[in-house]
Amino acid sequence: MSEAVREARKERPKFTNIHVTELSNYRMPLAAIVSILHRISGFMMFALLPVVLYLLELSIRSEISFGYLQGIAQQPITKLVILALVWGYFHHFCAGVRHLVMDMHVGLDKDSARKSSATVLTISLALTVLVALKLFGVF
């Protein structure tokens, strides 16, 4: 090989895996953030499923236990936990629909993926805000 070709090859950047210390410098695309949030919301719903089922069973056991749970549900911390579960459900549902559409090979290009991920975030957050307004008694 000639000297010019060897020097050109030496100048090419070497890409390595990202180290933990470099994570603050790395900017993930919106589609990656939506995908990670989809996994987090799915895990959150799965991990809290036994608690939710127990509370459902307790609420239909008797009128006294329903009143007790109703009193617990009026606490601000409980409302925030409920709101987190609601966001998890809405986000997981919207992102799941996005992934199903992408499984049909629709919207796989970069611009469509960016728009659909922004749409998922917008819809899930808007629905969560509506539930929050209802939950905290604004309307």
XYZ file of N, CA, C and O in Angstrom:
556
model
N 0.826 -1.181 0.000
C 0.000 0.000 0.000
C 0.870 1.244 0.000
O 1.970 1.239 0.526
N 0.314 2.275 -0.528
C 1.080 3.516 -0.541
C 1.007 4.199 0.818
O 0.166 3.889 1.655
N 1.889 5.138 1.024
C 1.958 5.862 2.297
C 0.698 6.680 2.540
O 0.233 6.809 3.669
N 0.101 7.231 1.502
C -1.102 8.063 1.646
C -2.269 7.232 2.153
O -3.061 7.685 2.979
N -2.416 6.008 1.673
C -3.508 5.141 2.106
C -3.322 4.744 3.559
O -4.265 4.722 4.338
N -2.082 4.435 3.960
C -1.809 4.058 5.352
C -2.099 5.215 6.301
O -2.671 5.039 7.362
N -1.721 6.419 5.926
C -1.979 7.581 6.779
C -3.464 7.894 6.862
O -3.956 8.302 7.897
N -4.192 7.693 5.774
C -5.633 7.947 5.782
C -6.341 6.970 6.711
O -7.283 7.325 7.405
N -5.862 5.731 6.753
C -6.474 4.742 7.632
C -6.175 5.024 9.097
O -6.962 4.742 9.957
N -5.014 5.586 9.369
C -4.662 5.902 10.741
C -5.480 7.056 11.292
O -5.697 7.168 12.480
N -5.962 7.953 10.436
C -6.699 9.125 10.869
C -8.165 8.831 11.187
O -8.825 9.652 11.792
N -8.644 7.697 10.773
C -10.055 7.374 11.035
C -10.268 7.202 12.529
O -9.458 6.606 13.218
N -11.387 7.715 13.046
C -11.637 7.587 14.483
C -11.964 6.152 14.854
O -12.535 5.395 14.061
N -11.590 5.792 16.048
C -11.871 4.461 16.556
C -13.063 4.555 17.515
O -13.023 5.311 18.481
N -14.101 3.818 17.203
C -15.296 3.833 18.030
C -15.247 2.683 19.024
O -15.028 1.543 18.655
N -15.447 3.007 20.269
C -15.463 1.994 21.321
C -16.796 2.073 22.061
O -17.590 2.978 21.845
N -17.004 1.143 22.946
C -18.199 1.186 23.764
C -18.159 2.389 24.699
O -17.101 2.846 25.093
N -19.335 2.843 25.073
C -19.432 3.996 25.961
C -19.187 3.531 27.388
O -19.799 2.574 27.856
N -18.296 4.210 28.065
C -18.011 3.901 29.464
C -19.002 4.659 30.344
O -19.602 5.655 29.929
N -19.195 4.199 31.556
C -20.149 4.814 32.478
C -19.825 6.282 32.704
O -20.736 7.115 32.833
N -18.576 6.632 32.733
C -18.191 8.022 32.959
C -18.521 8.924 31.768
O -18.571 10.137 31.919
N -18.776 8.346 30.616
C -19.087 9.127 29.419
C -20.583 9.265 29.167
O -20.991 9.887 28.194
N -21.415 8.705 30.031
C -22.852 8.745 29.809
C -23.417 10.159 29.841
O -24.394 10.451 29.156
N -22.828 11.027 30.633
C -23.336 12.398 30.701
C -23.082 13.167 29.407
O -23.775 14.138 29.118
N -22.119 12.750 28.614
C -21.815 13.412 27.349
C -22.602 12.836 26.174
O -22.604 13.424 25.105
N -23.247 11.697 26.364
C -23.941 11.017 25.277
C -25.386 11.470 25.241
O -26.081 11.459 26.248
N -25.856 11.860 24.092
C -27.233 12.313 23.922
C -28.010 11.241 23.170
O -27.774 11.008 21.992
N -28.929 10.607 23.888
C -29.718 9.549 23.261
C -30.837 10.164 22.423
O -31.404 11.190 22.796
N -31.191 9.525 21.315
C -32.327 10.008 20.529
C -33.634 9.794 21.278
O -33.725 8.981 22.206
N -34.643 10.538 20.883
C -35.940 10.477 21.554
C -36.544 9.082 21.482
O -37.185 8.624 22.443
N -36.330 8.388 20.386
C -36.862 7.029 20.246
C -36.243 6.090 21.281
O -36.917 5.201 21.815
N -34.981 6.278 21.600
C -34.327 5.446 22.620
C -34.883 5.742 23.998
O -35.089 4.829 24.808
N -35.146 7.006 24.276
C -35.728 7.376 25.571
C -37.108 6.766 25.721
O -37.454 6.229 26.781
N -37.920 6.825 24.664
C -39.264 6.230 24.708
C -39.164 4.721 24.899
O -39.934 4.135 25.664
N -38.216 4.085 24.262
C -38.044 2.645 24.410
C -37.636 2.274 25.834
O -38.157 1.309 26.408
N -36.728 3.036 26.415
C -36.318 2.770 27.795
C -37.470 3.005 28.756
O -37.704 2.213 29.681
N -38.229 4.082 28.545
C -39.392 4.346 29.400
C -40.460 3.271 29.243
O -41.187 2.959 30.192
N -40.553 2.691 28.046
C -41.491 1.587 27.819
C -41.118 0.388 28.688
O -41.978 -0.243 29.309
N -39.842 0.105 28.756
C -39.375 -1.006 29.597
C -39.579 -0.707 31.077
O -40.008 -1.572 31.844
N -39.281 0.522 31.491
C -39.450 0.903 32.894
C -40.916 0.843 33.289
O -41.262 0.335 34.367
N -41.792 1.349 32.441
C -43.228 1.323 32.772
C -43.757 -0.103 32.807
O -44.601 -0.429 33.654
N -43.286 -0.954 31.932
C -43.708 -2.352 31.964
C -43.255 -3.045 33.232
O -44.023 -3.781 33.868
N -42.012 -2.803 33.639
C -41.519 -3.399 34.881
C -42.285 -2.860 36.085
O -42.616 -3.610 37.007
N -42.569 -1.562 36.063
C -43.295 -0.945 37.175
C -44.690 -1.562 37.322
O -45.112 -1.892 38.434
N -45.372 -1.732 36.211
C -46.713 -2.328 36.286
C -46.642 -3.784 36.720
O -47.481 -4.250 37.495
N -45.637 -4.514 36.250
C -45.492 -5.912 36.630
C -45.137 -6.056 38.104
O -45.684 -6.909 38.806
N -44.233 -5.217 38.588
C -43.792 -5.319 39.982
C -44.907 -4.937 40.957
O -44.993 -5.507 42.047
N -45.743 -3.992 40.574
C -46.811 -3.545 41.471
C -48.125 -4.292 41.267
O -49.104 -3.988 41.948
N -48.152 -5.262 40.365
C -49.376 -6.014 40.118
C -49.904 -6.732 41.357
O -51.114 -6.655 41.633
N -49.079 -7.396 42.169
C -49.623 -8.032 43.370
C -50.248 -7.031 44.350
O -51.288 -7.318 44.956
N -49.645 -5.864 44.476
C -50.192 -4.840 45.374
C -51.536 -4.343 44.858
O -52.502 -4.201 45.627
N -51.615 -4.088 43.569
C -52.862 -3.601 42.975
C -53.961 -4.656 43.103
O -55.116 -4.334 43.441
N -53.629 -5.910 42.871
C -54.630 -6.975 43.004
C -55.082 -7.140 44.451
O -56.265 -7.380 44.714
N -54.156 -6.998 45.396
C -54.534 -7.084 46.809
C -55.460 -5.928 47.185
O -56.460 -6.125 47.891
N -55.160 -4.728 46.717
C -56.024 -3.589 47.009
C -57.393 -3.743 46.360
O -58.408 -3.360 46.951
N -57.447 -4.321 45.175
C -58.731 -4.596 44.532
C -59.532 -5.598 45.351
O -60.725 -5.393 45.598
N -58.882 -6.659 45.796
C -59.569 -7.674 46.610
C -60.053 -7.065 47.917
O -61.159 -7.335 48.373
N -59.247 -6.210 48.516
C -59.618 -5.570 49.771
C -60.781 -4.602 49.567
O -61.649 -4.482 50.443
N -60.841 -3.954 48.423
C -61.908 -2.977 48.178
C -63.259 -3.640 47.940
O -64.291 -3.041 48.214
N -63.274 -4.870 47.446
C -64.568 -5.521 47.196
C -64.956 -6.499 48.308
O -65.997 -7.133 48.224
N -64.134 -6.584 49.339
C -64.427 -7.493 50.445
C -65.638 -7.029 51.247
O -66.544 -7.811 51.512
N -65.649 -5.758 51.667
C -66.776 -5.235 52.458
C -66.828 -3.723 52.313
O -65.905 -3.099 51.790
N -67.916 -3.137 52.830
C -68.051 -1.691 52.768
C -67.050 -1.010 53.692
O -66.564 0.086 53.400
N -66.725 -1.637 54.778
C -65.779 -1.056 55.725
C -64.378 -0.991 55.111
O -63.701 0.041 55.193
N -63.959 -2.071 54.473
C -62.632 -2.061 53.857
C -62.592 -1.109 52.666
O -61.563 -0.472 52.414
N -63.713 -0.972 51.960
C -63.766 0.000 50.859
C -63.623 1.417 51.390
O -62.895 2.238 50.833
N -64.305 1.727 52.481
C -64.186 3.047 53.095
C -62.781 3.322 53.599
O -62.288 4.446 53.505
N -62.135 2.294 54.139
C -60.760 2.423 54.604
C -59.826 2.758 53.438
O -58.998 3.662 53.537
N -59.971 2.039 52.345
C -59.134 2.306 51.168
C -59.456 3.656 50.538
O -58.580 4.325 49.995
N -60.704 4.045 50.631
C -61.099 5.350 50.101
C -60.409 6.466 50.895
O -59.974 7.463 50.326
N -60.301 6.267 52.212
C -59.585 7.236 53.038
C -58.105 7.272 52.715
O -57.478 8.341 52.707
N -57.520 6.108 52.463
C -56.100 6.060 52.090
C -55.878 6.742 50.742
O -54.883 7.442 50.544
N -56.813 6.567 49.815
C -56.666 7.133 48.473
C -56.762 8.657 48.472
O -56.379 9.292 47.488
N -57.223 9.268 49.544
C -57.316 10.723 49.619
C -55.996 11.375 50.008
O -55.847 12.591 49.895
N -55.022 10.582 50.440
C -53.723 11.125 50.841
C -52.931 11.561 49.602
O -52.960 10.901 48.570
N -52.218 12.701 49.693
C -51.467 13.201 48.528
C -50.386 12.231 48.037
O -50.190 12.097 46.820
N -49.715 11.537 48.936
C -48.676 10.587 48.518
C -49.311 9.439 47.733
O -48.773 8.997 46.712
N -50.450 8.977 48.206
C -51.153 7.891 47.519
C -51.590 8.339 46.131
O -51.506 7.574 45.169
N -52.047 9.579 46.037
C -52.446 10.102 44.729
C -51.271 10.163 43.767
O -51.421 9.895 42.576
N -50.091 10.495 44.270
C -48.909 10.527 43.408
C -48.523 9.124 42.944
O -48.107 8.942 41.797
N -48.674 8.135 43.830
C -48.389 6.744 43.433
C -49.393 6.291 42.373
O -49.023 5.655 41.372
N -50.652 6.632 42.572
C -51.692 6.303 41.587
C -51.380 6.981 40.258
O -51.505 6.381 39.190
N -50.947 8.237 40.335
C -50.619 8.970 39.119
C -49.425 8.341 38.392
O -49.407 8.280 37.168
N -48.446 7.853 39.143
C -47.302 7.174 38.518
C -47.759 5.898 37.815
O -47.297 5.589 36.710
N -48.663 5.156 38.446
C -49.191 3.949 37.802
C -50.000 4.290 36.547
O -49.933 3.583 35.541
N -50.760 5.367 36.619
C -51.552 5.794 35.459
C -50.625 6.184 34.315
O -50.848 5.802 33.158
N -49.560 6.960 34.635
C -48.608 7.310 33.587
C -47.967 6.049 33.004
O -47.806 5.937 31.793
N -47.597 5.116 33.877
C -46.977 3.883 33.398
C -47.885 3.129 32.441
O -47.438 2.633 31.404
N -49.160 3.065 32.786
C -50.105 2.371 31.901
C -50.245 3.104 30.568
O -50.159 2.488 29.503
N -50.481 4.421 30.623
C -50.666 5.183 29.384
C -49.423 5.122 28.495
O -49.532 4.925 27.281
N -48.256 5.304 29.100
C -47.036 5.282 28.295
C -46.793 3.891 27.704
O -46.442 3.768 26.530
N -46.982 2.862 28.515
C -46.750 1.504 28.031
C -47.730 1.163 26.909
O -47.345 0.536 25.917
N -48.963 1.593 27.042
C -49.960 1.332 26.004
C -49.598 2.060 24.707
O -49.571 1.451 23.624
N -49.306 3.355 24.801
C -48.997 4.141 23.601
C -47.706 3.656 22.928
O -47.648 3.539 21.702
N -46.694 3.371 23.726
C -45.442 2.872 23.150
C -45.635 1.475 22.566
O -45.011 1.133 21.554
N -46.490 0.670 23.181
C -46.781 -0.656 22.638
C -47.459 -0.567 21.284
O -47.134 -1.332 20.368
N -48.397 0.376 21.147
C -49.044 0.583 19.842
C -48.008 1.045 18.814
O -48.007 0.574 17.668
N -47.101 1.915 19.234
C -46.032 2.373 18.329
C -45.173 1.199 17.876
O -44.844 1.078 16.687
N -44.814 0.319 18.808
C -43.982 -0.832 18.445
C -44.741 -1.807 17.538
O -44.143 -2.403 16.640
N -46.035 -1.969 17.766
C -46.819 -2.837 16.883
C -46.870 -2.278 15.467
O -46.772 -3.029 14.491
N -47.033 -0.965 15.346
C -47.043 -0.345 14.014
C -45.674 -0.499 13.355
O -45.583 -0.794 12.156
N -44.613 -0.338 14.146
C -43.274 -0.508 13.579
C -43.004 -1.963 13.207
O -42.230 -2.231 12.285
N -43.632 -2.919 13.900
C -43.493 -4.324 13.521
C -44.123 -4.613 12.164
O -43.775 -5.596 11.511
N -45.063 -3.758 11.743
C -45.661 -3.900 10.418
C -44.861 -3.123 9.367
O -45.344 -2.878 8.280
N -43.635 -2.702 9.740
C -42.705 -1.998 8.862
C -43.254 -0.659 8.396
O -43.042 -0.241 7.255
N -43.954 0.031 9.301
C -44.456 1.373 9.018
C -43.714 2.336 9.939
O -43.631 2.117 11.148
N -43.173 3.395 9.383
C -42.506 4.416 10.177
C -41.158 4.008 10.725
O -40.820 4.354 11.857
N -40.385 3.300 9.950
C -39.078 2.856 10.414
C -37.954 3.843 10.114
O -36.872 3.724 10.685
N -38.210 4.794 9.224
C -37.145 5.740 8.918
C -36.950 6.713 10.090
O -37.751 6.783 11.003
N -35.858 7.425 10.059
C -35.432 8.235 11.194
C -36.444 9.327 11.554
O -36.774 9.519 12.734
N -36.960 10.037 10.570
C -37.901 11.121 10.848
C -39.224 10.595 11.393
O -39.788 11.160 12.333
N -39.728 9.513 10.814
C -40.986 8.936 11.297
C -40.835 8.382 12.707
O -41.739 8.523 13.535
N -39.701 7.776 12.995
C -39.468 7.245 14.343
C -39.394 8.381 15.362
O -39.913 8.260 16.471
N -38.770 9.468 14.987
C -38.681 10.627 15.887
C -40.071 11.215 16.129
O -40.435 11.539 17.264
N -40.863 11.334 15.068
C -42.213 11.897 15.214
C -43.114 10.984 16.030
O -43.889 11.448 16.869
N -43.024 9.674 15.790
C -43.881 8.759 16.543
C -43.477 8.689 18.006
O -44.333 8.571 18.884
N -42.188 8.801 18.307
C -41.773 8.795 19.708
C -42.209 10.082 20.402
O -42.633 10.054 21.566
N -42.153 11.209 19.710
C -42.652 12.459 20.284
C -44.152 12.395 20.497
O -44.678 12.898 21.499
N -44.852 11.745 19.576
C -46.296 11.577 19.719
C -46.637 10.714 20.917
O -47.572 11.010 21.668
N -45.881 9.646 21.121
C -46.106 8.769 22.274
C -45.941 9.550 23.573
O -46.783 9.472 24.480
N -44.869 10.320 23.676
C -44.642 11.112 24.886
C -45.737 12.154 25.083
O -46.236 12.341 26.194
N -46.129 12.824 24.021
C -47.149 13.863 24.114
C -48.486 13.292 24.548
O -49.131 13.822 25.464
N -48.907 12.205 23.917
C -50.210 11.619 24.241
C -50.217 11.059 25.653
O -51.163 11.303 26.418
N -49.167 10.335 26.029
C -49.168 9.736 27.368
C -49.111 10.800 28.455
O -49.798 10.681 29.478
N -48.337 11.843 28.251
C -48.280 12.907 29.248
C -49.564 13.728 29.295
O -50.009 14.134 30.371
N -50.178 13.963 28.140
C -51.441 14.711 28.115
C -52.549 13.932 28.835
O -53.313 14.517 29.621
N -52.639 12.641 28.577
C -53.648 11.832 29.263
C -53.376 11.763 30.764
O -54.308 11.784 31.580
N -52.109 11.706 31.141
C -51.756 11.683 32.561
C -52.117 13.002 33.229
O -52.595 13.012 34.371
N -51.917 14.119 32.536
C -52.303 15.415 33.093
C -53.817 15.487 33.274
O -54.303 15.989 34.295
N -54.582 14.957 32.323
C -56.044 14.942 32.476
C -56.475 14.123 33.688
O -57.342 14.538 34.456
N -55.853 12.967 33.880
C -56.177 12.143 35.044
C -55.740 12.853 36.325
O -56.442 12.804 37.344
N -54.602 13.548 36.298
C -54.133 14.280 37.473
C -55.094 15.404 37.847
O -55.370 15.615 39.038
N -55.609 16.090 36.846
C -56.581 17.148 37.131
C -57.838 16.574 37.771
O -58.387 17.154 38.714
N -58.285 15.458 37.289
C -59.462 14.791 37.877
C -59.130 14.235 39.263
O -59.934 14.352 40.195
N -57.969 13.649 39.424
C -57.570 13.038 40.681
C -57.409 14.059 41.796
O -57.792 13.811 42.941
N -56.862 15.211 41.464
C -56.651 16.248 42.477
C -57.833 17.213 42.577
O -57.737 18.224 43.275
N -58.928 16.913 41.898
C -60.176 17.646 42.089
C -60.274 18.981 41.375
O -61.064 19.836 41.775
N -59.532 19.194 40.301
C -59.632 20.451 39.573
C -60.934 20.493 38.770
O -61.619 21.501 38.719
N -61.290 19.373 38.190
C -62.614 19.270 37.526
C -63.153 17.881 37.675
O -62.582 16.956 38.075
